[in-house]
mmCIF file of C-alpha atoms in Angstrom:
data_model
loop_
_atom_site.group_PDB
_atom_site.id
_atom_site.type_symbol
_atom_site.label_atom_id
_atom_site.label_comp_id
_atom_site.label_asym_id
_atom_site.label_seq_id
_atom_site.Cartn_x
_atom_site.Cartn_y
_atom_site.Cartn_z
ATOM 1 C CA MET A 68 91.564 71.238 90.270
ATOM 2 C CA ASN A 69 89.015 68.550 89.342
ATOM 3 C CA ASP A 70 85.668 70.186 88.715
ATOM 4 C CA THR A 71 83.785 66.914 88.949
ATOM 5 C CA ALA A 72 85.477 65.300 92.086
ATOM 6 C CA PRO A 73 83.194 64.713 95.089
ATOM 7 C CA VAL A 74 83.391 67.426 97.732
ATOM 8 C CA ARG A 75 81.808 67.316 101.072
ATOM 9 C CA ALA A 76 81.364 70.743 102.802
ATOM 10 C CA LEU A 77 79.972 71.795 106.217
ATOM 11 C CA VAL A 78 78.215 75.211 105.837
ATOM 12 C CA ILE A 79 77.834 77.041 109.116
ATOM 13 C CA GLY A 80 75.974 80.226 110.035
ATOM 14 C CA GLU A 81 73.481 81.730 112.496
ATOM 15 C CA ASP A 82 70.193 83.305 112.608
ATOM 16 C CA ALA A 83 70.744 86.045 115.176
ATOM 17 C CA PHE A 84 71.711 88.858 112.709
ATOM 18 C CA GLU A 85 68.950 90.193 110.514
ATOM 19 C CA PHE A 86 70.811 90.487 107.236
ATOM 20 C CA HIS A 87 72.945 87.491 107.700
ATOM 21 C CA ARG A 88 70.364 84.902 108.668
ATOM 22 C CA PHE A 89 71.565 81.435 107.878
ATOM 23 C CA GLY A 90 67.900 80.175 107.375
ATOM 24 C CA ALA A 91 67.414 82.762 104.574
ATOM 25 C CA LYS A 92 70.866 82.486 102.953
ATOM 26 C CA TYR A 93 71.615 78.808 103.029
ATOM 27 C CA PRO A 94 68.926 77.733 100.568
ATOM 28 C CA LEU A 95 70.401 80.321 98.052
ATOM 29 C CA LEU A 96 73.836 78.795 98.553
ATOM 30 C CA ARG A 97 72.616 75.273 98.545
ATOM 31 C CA ALA A 98 70.799 75.608 95.198
ATOM 32 C CA PHE A 99 73.892 76.427 93.063
ATOM 33 C CA LEU A 100 76.445 74.441 95.144
ATOM 34 C CA VAL A 101 74.532 71.214 94.942
ATOM 35 C CA ALA A 102 73.976 71.830 91.230
ATOM 36 C CA ASP A 103 77.785 71.910 91.010
ATOM 37 C CA GLY A 104 78.009 68.451 92.645
ATOM 38 C CA ILE A 105 79.131 69.699 96.041
ATOM 39 C CA ALA A 106 77.544 67.778 98.993
ATOM 40 C CA LEU A 107 76.501 70.034 101.734
ATOM 41 C CA ASP A 108 75.499 69.861 105.354
ATOM 42 C CA GLY A 109 74.080 73.074 106.722
ATOM 43 C CA THR A 110 73.981 73.861 110.378
ATOM 44 C CA THR A 111 73.846 76.662 113.082
ATOM 45 C CA ASP A 112 75.255 74.355 115.705
ATOM 46 C CA ARG A 113 78.876 75.271 116.348
ATOM 47 C CA ALA A 114 79.416 72.010 118.144
ATOM 48 C CA ALA A 115 79.821 70.578 114.641
ATOM 49 C CA LEU A 116 83.149 72.337 114.417
ATOM 50 C CA ALA A 117 84.644 70.282 117.268
ATOM 51 C CA ASP A 118 84.680 67.131 114.942
ATOM 52 C CA LEU A 119 85.052 67.787 111.227
ATOM 53 C CA ALA A 120 86.066 64.279 110.298
ATOM 54 C CA GLY A 121 84.572 63.311 106.894
ATOM 55 C CA TYR A 122 84.531 66.926 105.531
ATOM 56 C CA ASP A 123 86.847 68.382 102.864
ATOM 57 C CA VAL A 124 85.940 72.054 103.615
ATOM 58 C CA VAL A 125 84.110 74.342 105.945
ATOM 59 C CA VAL A 126 82.141 77.158 104.497
ATOM 60 C CA ASP A 127 81.734 80.007 107.086
ATOM 61 C CA TYR A 128 78.836 82.436 107.152
ATOM 62 C CA LEU A 129 79.159 83.272 110.773
ATOM 63 C CA THR A 130 78.952 86.880 111.889
ATOM 64 C CA ASP A 131 79.746 86.246 115.557
ATOM 65 C CA PRO A 132 82.867 83.986 115.924
ATOM 66 C CA THR A 133 82.075 83.063 119.561
ATOM 67 C CA MET A 134 83.165 79.437 120.015
ATOM 68 C CA THR A 135 84.206 77.110 122.894
ATOM 69 C CA ASP A 136 87.807 76.179 122.904
ATOM 70 C CA ALA A 137 86.992 72.825 121.526
ATOM 71 C CA GLU A 138 85.066 74.292 118.597
ATOM 72 C CA ARG A 139 87.631 76.827 117.834
ATOM 73 C CA GLU A 140 90.562 74.365 117.982
ATOM 74 C CA GLY A 141 88.489 71.907 115.974
ATOM 75 C CA LEU A 142 88.105 74.400 113.147
ATOM 76 C CA LEU A 143 91.682 75.823 113.264
ATOM 77 C CA GLY A 144 93.165 72.327 113.587
ATOM 78 C CA PHE A 145 91.160 71.042 110.757
ATOM 79 C CA VAL A 146 92.533 73.692 108.379
ATOM 80 C CA ARG A 147 96.038 73.492 109.824
ATOM 81 C CA ASP A 148 96.020 69.755 109.097
ATOM 82 C CA GLY A 149 95.168 70.220 105.351
ATOM 83 C CA GLY A 150 91.372 70.939 105.435
ATOM 84 C CA GLY A 151 89.843 73.716 103.432
ATOM 85 C CA TYR A 152 88.231 76.944 104.667
ATOM 86 C CA VAL A 153 85.959 79.281 102.748
ATOM 87 C CA GLY A 154 84.848 82.506 104.465
ATOM 88 C CA ILE A 155 81.899 84.414 102.940
ATOM 89 C CA HIS A 156 81.255 88.126 103.675
ATOM 90 C CA CYS A 157 80.582 88.312 107.440
ATOM 91 C CA ALA A 158 83.194 85.609 108.182
ATOM 92 C CA ALA A 159 85.717 88.547 108.405
ATOM 93 C CA ASP A 160 83.532 90.350 111.069
ATOM 94 C CA HIS A 161 85.375 88.865 114.105
ATOM 95 C CA GLU A 162 86.717 92.241 115.350
ATOM 96 C CA THR A 163 83.167 93.197 116.392
ATOM 97 C CA PHE A 164 83.356 90.678 119.198
ATOM 98 C CA ALA A 165 86.308 91.805 121.333
ATOM 99 C CA ASP A 166 85.782 89.353 124.065
ATOM 100 C CA GLN A 167 86.854 86.565 121.638
ATOM 101 C CA PRO A 168 90.401 85.784 120.611
ATOM 102 C CA ALA A 169 89.882 87.492 117.289
ATOM 103 C CA ASP A 170 93.542 87.265 116.283
ATOM 104 C CA HIS A 171 93.106 83.575 115.646
ATOM 105 C CA PHE A 172 90.386 84.267 113.119
ATOM 106 C CA GLU A 173 92.174 87.161 111.458
ATOM 107 C CA GLU A 174 95.174 84.909 110.948
ATOM 108 C CA LEU A 175 92.919 82.197 109.539
ATOM 109 C CA VAL A 176 90.925 84.443 107.207
ATOM 110 C CA GLY A 177 93.885 86.661 106.222
ATOM 111 C CA GLY A 178 92.068 89.875 107.059
ATOM 112 C CA ALA A 179 89.384 91.545 109.016
ATOM 113 C CA PHE A 180 86.227 93.612 108.581
ATOM 114 C CA VAL A 181 86.645 97.348 109.378
ATOM 115 C CA ASP A 182 83.467 99.025 108.519
ATOM 116 C CA HIS A 183 80.883 99.209 105.673
ATOM 117 C CA PRO A 184 78.663 101.863 104.040
ATOM 118 C CA GLU A 185 75.145 101.037 102.616
ATOM 119 C CA PRO A 186 74.730 98.476 99.884
ATOM 120 C CA CYS A 187 75.213 99.892 96.352
ATOM 121 C CA ASP A 188 76.282 98.801 92.864
ATOM 122 C CA LEU A 189 79.970 97.839 92.943
ATOM 123 C CA ASP A 190 82.286 97.468 90.065
ATOM 124 C CA VAL A 191 84.302 94.343 90.595
ATOM 125 C CA ARG A 192 87.336 93.231 88.492
ATOM 126 C CA VAL A 193 89.421 90.146 88.476
ATOM 127 C CA VAL A 194 93.025 90.978 89.059
ATOM 128 C CA ASP A 195 94.451 87.415 88.992
ATOM 129 C CA ALA A 196 93.071 85.571 86.054
ATOM 130 C CA ASP A 197 95.728 82.900 86.403
ATOM 131 C CA HIS A 198 94.257 81.306 89.494
ATOM 132 C CA PRO A 199 91.984 78.190 89.211
ATOM 133 C CA ILE A 200 89.310 80.058 91.222
ATOM 134 C CA THR A 201 88.875 82.886 88.739
ATOM 135 C CA GLU A 202 88.855 80.649 85.691
ATOM 136 C CA GLY A 203 85.746 81.358 83.626
ATOM 137 C CA VAL A 204 84.722 84.327 85.912
ATOM 138 C CA ASP A 205 83.797 87.486 84.037
ATOM 139 C CA PRO A 206 86.938 89.838 84.243
ATOM 140 C CA ALA A 207 84.703 92.741 85.232
ATOM 141 C CA PHE A 208 81.163 92.804 86.570
ATOM 142 C CA THR A 209 78.784 94.915 88.481
ATOM 143 C CA ILE A 210 76.914 93.653 91.508
ATOM 144 C CA HIS A 211 74.577 95.234 94.019
ATOM 145 C CA ASP A 212 75.871 94.313 97.503
ATOM 146 C CA GLU A 213 77.190 95.665 100.853
ATOM 147 C CA PRO A 214 80.847 96.819 100.350
ATOM 148 C CA TYR A 215 83.229 95.714 103.173
ATOM 149 C CA GLU A 216 86.033 97.964 104.071
ATOM 150 C CA VAL A 217 88.637 95.421 105.182
ATOM 151 C CA ARG A 218 92.274 95.260 106.289
ATOM 152 C CA TRP A 219 94.260 92.361 104.803
ATOM 153 C CA ASP A 220 97.567 90.670 105.334
ATOM 154 C CA GLU A 221 100.152 91.386 102.664
ATOM 155 C CA SER A 222 100.853 87.746 102.214
ATOM 156 C CA VAL A 223 97.240 86.997 100.779
ATOM 157 C CA ARG A 224 96.941 86.435 97.011
ATOM 158 C CA VAL A 225 94.316 88.933 95.953
ATOM 159 C CA LEU A 226 92.118 87.566 93.094
ATOM 160 C CA ALA A 227 89.494 90.364 92.713
ATOM 161 C CA ARG A 228 88.954 93.938 93.746
ATOM 162 C CA MET A 229 86.166 96.508 93.837
ATOM 163 C CA ALA A 230 86.015 100.193 93.217
ATOM 164 C CA HIS A 231 83.944 102.315 95.664
ATOM 165 C CA PRO A 232 83.508 106.061 95.579
ATOM 166 C CA GLU A 233 84.181 106.429 99.482
ATOM 167 C CA LEU A 234 86.371 103.380 100.268
ATOM 168 C CA GLY A 235 88.475 103.369 97.185
ATOM 169 C CA ASP A 236 89.988 100.320 95.637
ATOM 170 C CA LEU A 237 89.768 97.259 97.964
ATOM 171 C CA PRO A 238 90.129 93.501 97.618
ATOM 172 C CA VAL A 239 86.932 91.418 97.630
ATOM 173 C CA ALA A 240 88.468 87.938 97.145
ATOM 174 C CA TRP A 241 91.763 86.321 98.051
ATOM 175 C CA THR A 242 93.476 83.002 98.987
ATOM 176 C CA LYS A 243 96.137 82.087 101.499
ATOM 177 C CA PRO A 244 97.616 79.038 103.161
ATOM 178 C CA TYR A 245 96.941 78.142 106.793
ATOM 179 C CA GLY A 246 99.244 75.406 107.956
ATOM 180 C CA ASP A 247 98.746 72.643 105.471
ATOM 181 C CA GLY A 248 95.279 73.858 104.506
ATOM 182 C CA SER A 249 93.901 76.276 101.960
ATOM 183 C CA VAL A 250 91.772 79.335 102.649
ATOM 184 C CA PHE A 251 89.539 81.320 100.283
ATOM 185 C CA TYR A 252 87.784 84.463 101.361
ATOM 186 C CA CYS A 253 85.087 86.472 99.489
ATOM 187 C CA SER A 254 83.635 89.628 100.970
ATOM 188 C CA LEU A 255 80.683 89.636 98.690
ATOM 189 C CA GLY A 256 77.450 87.841 99.922
ATOM 190 C CA HIS A 257 75.266 90.221 102.000
ATOM 191 C CA THR A 258 72.455 90.543 99.580
ATOM 192 C CA ASN A 259 70.273 87.956 97.796
ATOM 193 C CA ALA A 260 71.270 89.503 94.599
ATOM 194 C CA ALA A 261 74.981 88.693 95.319
ATOM 195 C CA PHE A 262 74.258 85.021 95.647
ATOM 196 C CA ALA A 263 72.190 85.079 92.381
ATOM 197 C CA HIS A 264 74.947 86.605 90.480
ATOM 198 C CA PRO A 265 76.689 84.228 88.083
ATOM 199 C CA ALA A 266 80.162 85.645 88.841
ATOM 200 C CA VAL A 267 79.721 85.164 92.605
ATOM 201 C CA GLN A 268 78.314 81.729 92.083
ATOM 202 C CA ARG A 269 81.391 80.870 89.956
ATOM 203 C CA LEU A 270 83.854 82.319 92.515
ATOM 204 C CA LEU A 271 82.173 80.432 95.438
ATOM 205 C CA THR A 272 81.808 77.064 93.637
ATOM 206 C CA ARG A 273 85.456 77.077 92.415
ATOM 207 C CA GLY A 274 86.675 78.524 95.708
ATOM 208 C CA ILE A 275 85.148 75.615 97.581
ATOM 209 C CA ARG A 276 86.602 72.958 95.136
ATOM 210 C CA TRP A 277 90.023 74.771 95.334
ATOM 211 C CA ALA A 278 89.998 74.932 99.131
ATOM 212 C CA ALA A 279 89.053 71.236 99.205
ATOM 213 C CA ASP A 280 92.011 70.491 97.049
ATOM 214 C CA THR A 281 90.002 68.574 94.410
#
């Protein structure tokens, strides 16, 4: 993985959900990703997904995955054909919207949101230090964030896990292939404190570069 190669990313979110408002979160993401040399376009317009030519990776911070057929196939086809996909936190929350073909997104992400308790201090540990994404990430760190209870496909490669007094031991970061493309998912990213944490910033910048295949 080339840490200095140019990467062009589309970052997509929405403002309908109080704690996942793209207008509040995007500046936090943009600050450390641009500092790493990643070129970003941020949008709440899902029509951008219908034509992803010119991008290396899509960074998904959508809570509601409602899309037109053209938008959904634009995203899935982009990744199947070798593009990168990075899902952050609420990108796994597709099961909440049962009128959508959520199975497509669960296959893409590699798992799905089940439930969450209140934000708290989470003890996170890297369990796969040999992956390029986890290189340079603290092997164990504590972060204040909303813990996601998730289900995940056994085929994913889990990179980091958390310990929670109610939920037990659960993955918070993993990778998987999707067609010819590469997928990285990180369940951290609900609070501003999460995006300010050096370990999360490192995971996301390296995850985007890895998914973009640079």
